[in-house]
Amino acid sequence: MSLRERLNDELKSSMKSKDELKLSVIRMIRSSMKNREIDLKHELDDREIIEIISTLCKQRRESIRLFREASRQDLVDKEEKELALLLDFLPQQLTREELEELVMKTIAECGAQGSKDMGRVMKALQPGVAGRADGKLVSEVVKEKLA
């Protein structure tokens, strides 16, 4: 089942169960997909849909950080619930240990020597971790291992 079909099925089931939060999140995803399809002038595949959902997750994480700084726990809770629902549509997230293992393997394959090779490592690593790990975390682990 494609991600698009899964989103449609989840939309229907959340309408039937009157789950307003889930319905709102799915509609947000579908709206972003539609906008991207209009921009690109073609129907999105699963990889492109995962990119959209990853972007939405990144936005939620940033909002959570800002709301915490502003001491708005009510908004932090709402954003965390949305983030959890968004993560359900992404592939299984990598643990930090799995990510470190992948980074070390990629560094060895690229023959990276130090922090000047970070761009090369990130470029080689990105296709394998897209949608499975936060870009900020990936960057942090690569910096750590190249240091």
PDB file of C-alpha atoms in Angstrom:
ATOM      1  CA  MET A   1       0.000   0.000   0.000  1.00  0.00           C
ATOM      2  CA  SER A   2       1.417   3.344  -1.016  1.00  0.00           C
ATOM      3  CA  LEU A   3       1.716   6.205   1.440  1.00  0.00           C
ATOM      4  CA  ARG A   4      -0.918   8.167  -0.476  1.00  0.00           C
ATOM      5  CA  GLU A   5      -3.407   5.275  -0.109  1.00  0.00           C
ATOM      6  CA  ARG A   6      -2.565   4.916   3.569  1.00  0.00           C
ATOM      7  CA  LEU A   7      -3.182   8.635   4.123  1.00  0.00           C
ATOM      8  CA  ASN A   8      -6.566   8.360   2.375  1.00  0.00           C
ATOM      9  CA  ASP A   9      -7.534   5.326   4.491  1.00  0.00           C
ATOM     10  CA  GLU A  10      -6.429   7.045   7.707  1.00  0.00           C
ATOM     11  CA  LEU A  11      -8.364  10.172   6.692  1.00  0.00           C
ATOM     12  CA  LYS A  12     -11.554   8.145   6.289  1.00  0.00           C
ATOM     13  CA  SER A  13     -11.100   6.263   9.557  1.00  0.00           C
ATOM     14  CA  SER A  14     -10.342   9.441  11.530  1.00  0.00           C
ATOM     15  CA  MET A  15     -13.475  11.052  10.067  1.00  0.00           C
ATOM     16  CA  LYS A  16     -15.554   8.070  11.152  1.00  0.00           C
ATOM     17  CA  SER A  17     -14.025   8.011  14.646  1.00  0.00           C
ATOM     18  CA  LYS A  18     -14.222  11.827  14.921  1.00  0.00           C
ATOM     19  CA  ASP A  19     -10.534  12.093  15.858  1.00  0.00           C
ATOM     20  CA  GLU A  20     -10.139  15.831  15.249  1.00  0.00           C
ATOM     21  CA  LEU A  21      -6.378  16.027  15.894  1.00  0.00           C
ATOM     22  CA  LYS A  22      -5.524  13.160  13.538  1.00  0.00           C
ATOM     23  CA  LEU A  23      -7.925  14.528  10.943  1.00  0.00           C
ATOM     24  CA  SER A  24      -6.254  17.935  11.170  1.00  0.00           C
ATOM     25  CA  VAL A  25      -2.750  16.442  10.791  1.00  0.00           C
ATOM     26  CA  ILE A  26      -3.727  14.321   7.768  1.00  0.00           C
ATOM     27  CA  ARG A  27      -5.387  17.303   6.126  1.00  0.00           C
ATOM     28  CA  MET A  28      -2.226  19.332   6.740  1.00  0.00           C
ATOM     29  CA  ILE A  29      -0.131  16.620   5.032  1.00  0.00           C
ATOM     30  CA  ARG A  30      -2.541  16.364   2.092  1.00  0.00           C
ATOM     31  CA  SER A  31      -2.596  20.144   1.692  1.00  0.00           C
ATOM     32  CA  SER A  32       1.208  20.281   1.584  1.00  0.00           C
ATOM     33  CA  MET A  33       1.217  17.416  -0.919  1.00  0.00           C
ATOM     34  CA  LYS A  34      -1.291  19.183  -3.155  1.00  0.00           C
ATOM     35  CA  ASN A  35       0.725  22.422  -3.081  1.00  0.00           C
ATOM     36  CA  ARG A  36       3.919  20.542  -3.999  1.00  0.00           C
ATOM     37  CA  GLU A  37       2.133  18.695  -6.820  1.00  0.00           C
ATOM     38  CA  ILE A  38       0.933  22.009  -8.238  1.00  0.00           C
ATOM     39  CA  ASP A  39       4.476  23.412  -8.055  1.00  0.00           C
ATOM     40  CA  LEU A  40       6.100  20.335  -9.634  1.00  0.00           C
ATOM     41  CA  LYS A  41       3.248  19.589 -12.055  1.00  0.00           C
ATOM     42  CA  HIS A  42       3.258  15.836 -11.350  1.00  0.00           C
ATOM     43  CA  GLU A  43       1.866  13.407  -8.808  1.00  0.00           C
ATOM     44  CA  LEU A  44       4.215  12.804  -5.877  1.00  0.00           C
ATOM     45  CA  ASP A  45       5.726   9.404  -5.186  1.00  0.00           C
ATOM     46  CA  ASP A  46       6.288   7.959  -1.694  1.00  0.00           C
ATOM     47  CA  ARG A  47       9.809   9.421  -1.412  1.00  0.00           C
ATOM     48  CA  GLU A  48       8.533  12.929  -2.103  1.00  0.00           C
ATOM     49  CA  ILE A  49       5.654  12.491   0.348  1.00  0.00           C
ATOM     50  CA  ILE A  50       8.151  11.368   3.004  1.00  0.00           C
ATOM     51  CA  GLU A  51      10.171  14.552   2.350  1.00  0.00           C
ATOM     52  CA  ILE A  52       7.034  16.638   2.947  1.00  0.00           C
ATOM     53  CA  ILE A  53       6.213  14.823   6.182  1.00  0.00           C
ATOM     54  CA  SER A  54       9.844  15.180   7.321  1.00  0.00           C
ATOM     55  CA  THR A  55       9.634  18.935   6.716  1.00  0.00           C
ATOM     56  CA  LEU A  56       6.429  19.116   8.741  1.00  0.00           C
ATOM     57  CA  CYS A  57       8.141  17.181  11.565  1.00  0.00           C
ATOM     58  CA  LYS A  58      11.054  19.604  11.500  1.00  0.00           C
ATOM     59  CA  GLN A  59       8.619  22.529  11.757  1.00  0.00           C
ATOM     60  CA  ARG A  60       6.901  20.902  14.743  1.00  0.00           C
ATOM     61  CA  ARG A  61      10.239  20.308  16.523  1.00  0.00           C
ATOM     62  CA  GLU A  62      11.221  23.941  16.051  1.00  0.00           C
ATOM     63  CA  SER A  63       7.807  25.103  17.307  1.00  0.00           C
ATOM     64  CA  ILE A  64       8.145  22.883  20.377  1.00  0.00           C
ATOM     65  CA  ARG A  65      11.552  24.413  21.130  1.00  0.00           C
ATOM     66  CA  LEU A  66      10.235  27.969  20.763  1.00  0.00           C
ATOM     67  CA  PHE A  67       7.085  27.307  22.810  1.00  0.00           C
ATOM     68  CA  ARG A  68       9.195  25.767  25.601  1.00  0.00           C
ATOM     69  CA  GLU A  69      11.366  28.901  25.678  1.00  0.00           C
ATOM     70  CA  ALA A  70       8.191  31.002  25.907  1.00  0.00           C
ATOM     71  CA  SER A  71       6.798  28.756  28.713  1.00  0.00           C
ATOM     72  CA  ARG A  72       3.690  27.836  26.697  1.00  0.00           C
ATOM     73  CA  GLN A  73       3.169  24.247  27.820  1.00  0.00           C
ATOM     74  CA  ASP A  74      -0.332  24.087  26.286  1.00  0.00           C
ATOM     75  CA  LEU A  75       1.113  24.723  22.814  1.00  0.00           C
ATOM     76  CA  VAL A  76       4.063  22.388  23.456  1.00  0.00           C
ATOM     77  CA  ASP A  77       1.601  19.570  24.235  1.00  0.00           C
ATOM     78  CA  LYS A  78      -0.412  20.223  21.066  1.00  0.00           C
ATOM     79  CA  GLU A  79       2.711  20.294  18.852  1.00  0.00           C
ATOM     80  CA  GLU A  80       4.079  17.112  20.459  1.00  0.00           C
ATOM     81  CA  LYS A  81       0.823  15.282  19.725  1.00  0.00           C
ATOM     82  CA  GLU A  82       0.948  16.454  16.100  1.00  0.00           C
ATOM     83  CA  LEU A  83       4.601  15.388  15.836  1.00  0.00           C
ATOM     84  CA  ALA A  84       3.768  11.906  17.152  1.00  0.00           C
ATOM     85  CA  LEU A  85       1.025  11.539  14.529  1.00  0.00           C
ATOM     86  CA  LEU A  86       3.345  12.758  11.761  1.00  0.00           C
ATOM     87  CA  LEU A  87       6.046  10.288  12.802  1.00  0.00           C
ATOM     88  CA  ASP A  88       3.527   7.442  12.368  1.00  0.00           C
ATOM     89  CA  PHE A  89       3.568   8.104   8.611  1.00  0.00           C
ATOM     90  CA  LEU A  90       7.370   8.048   8.330  1.00  0.00           C
ATOM     91  CA  PRO A  91       9.492   4.903   8.087  1.00  0.00           C
ATOM     92  CA  GLN A  92      10.814   3.504  11.372  1.00  0.00           C
ATOM     93  CA  GLN A  93      13.148   6.124  12.878  1.00  0.00           C
ATOM     94  CA  LEU A  94      16.794   5.212  13.390  1.00  0.00           C
ATOM     95  CA  THR A  95      18.124   5.043  16.941  1.00  0.00           C
ATOM     96  CA  ARG A  96      21.226   7.072  17.743  1.00  0.00           C
ATOM     97  CA  GLU A  97      23.313   3.855  17.827  1.00  0.00           C
ATOM     98  CA  GLU A  98      22.074   2.766  14.390  1.00  0.00           C
ATOM     99  CA  LEU A  99      22.756   6.241  13.055  1.00  0.00           C
ATOM    100  CA  GLU A 100      26.296   6.260  14.500  1.00  0.00           C
ATOM    101  CA  GLU A 101      26.927   2.864  12.879  1.00  0.00           C
ATOM    102  CA  LEU A 102      25.718   4.163   9.491  1.00  0.00           C
ATOM    103  CA  VAL A 103      27.846   7.309   9.840  1.00  0.00           C
ATOM    104  CA  MET A 104      30.999   5.314  10.636  1.00  0.00           C
ATOM    105  CA  LYS A 105      30.357   3.010   7.665  1.00  0.00           C
ATOM    106  CA  THR A 106      29.823   6.003   5.349  1.00  0.00           C
ATOM    107  CA  ILE A 107      32.953   7.751   6.644  1.00  0.00           C
ATOM    108  CA  ALA A 108      34.972   4.607   5.894  1.00  0.00           C
ATOM    109  CA  GLU A 109      33.446   4.305   2.396  1.00  0.00           C
ATOM    110  CA  CYS A 110      34.135   7.964   1.592  1.00  0.00           C
ATOM    111  CA  GLY A 111      37.606   7.908   3.081  1.00  0.00           C
ATOM    112  CA  ALA A 112      36.815  11.082   5.018  1.00  0.00           C
ATOM    113  CA  GLN A 113      39.699  12.426   7.104  1.00  0.00           C
ATOM    114  CA  GLY A 114      38.274  15.342   9.069  1.00  0.00           C
ATOM    115  CA  SER A 115      35.637  18.008   9.347  1.00  0.00           C
ATOM    116  CA  LYS A 116      36.529  19.369   5.887  1.00  0.00           C
ATOM    117  CA  ASP A 117      34.983  16.199   4.408  1.00  0.00           C
ATOM    118  CA  MET A 118      31.669  16.644   6.225  1.00  0.00           C
ATOM    119  CA  GLY A 119      29.804  17.722   3.085  1.00  0.00           C
ATOM    120  CA  ARG A 120      30.921  14.630   1.210  1.00  0.00           C
ATOM    121  CA  VAL A 121      29.843  12.346   4.074  1.00  0.00           C
ATOM    122  CA  MET A 122      26.470  14.094   4.445  1.00  0.00           C
ATOM    123  CA  LYS A 123      25.818  13.829   0.690  1.00  0.00           C
ATOM    124  CA  ALA A 124      26.553  10.095   0.699  1.00  0.00           C
ATOM    125  CA  LEU A 125      24.559   9.527   3.897  1.00  0.00           C
ATOM    126  CA  GLN A 126      21.436  11.537   3.056  1.00  0.00           C
ATOM    127  CA  PRO A 127      19.670   9.068   0.707  1.00  0.00           C
ATOM    128  CA  GLY A 128      19.933   6.300   3.312  1.00  0.00           C
ATOM    129  CA  VAL A 129      18.584   8.303   6.241  1.00  0.00           C
ATOM    130  CA  ALA A 130      15.975  10.486   4.497  1.00  0.00           C
ATOM    131  CA  GLY A 131      12.783  10.353   6.542  1.00  0.00           C
ATOM    132  CA  ARG A 132      14.371   7.989   9.058  1.00  0.00           C
ATOM    133  CA  ALA A 133      16.400  10.517  11.075  1.00  0.00           C
ATOM    134  CA  ASP A 134      16.304  14.223  11.849  1.00  0.00           C
ATOM    135  CA  GLY A 135      18.801  16.163   9.716  1.00  0.00           C
ATOM    136  CA  LYS A 136      20.046  18.099  12.734  1.00  0.00           C
ATOM    137  CA  LEU A 137      20.836  14.844  14.572  1.00  0.00           C
ATOM    138  CA  VAL A 138      22.573  13.395  11.496  1.00  0.00           C
ATOM    139  CA  SER A 139      24.726  16.515  11.176  1.00  0.00           C
ATOM    140  CA  GLU A 140      25.566  16.406  14.887  1.00  0.00           C
ATOM    141  CA  VAL A 141      26.643  12.734  14.743  1.00  0.00           C
ATOM    142  CA  VAL A 142      28.747  13.300  11.592  1.00  0.00           C
ATOM    143  CA  LYS A 143      30.538  16.273  13.221  1.00  0.00           C
ATOM    144  CA  GLU A 144      31.137  14.196  16.351  1.00  0.00           C
ATOM    145  CA  LYS A 145      32.618  11.263  14.425  1.00  0.00           C
ATOM    146  CA  LEU A 146      34.789  13.417  12.139  1.00  0.00           C
ATOM    147  CA  ALA A 147      36.271  15.392  15.040  1.00  0.00           C
TER     148      ALA A 147
END
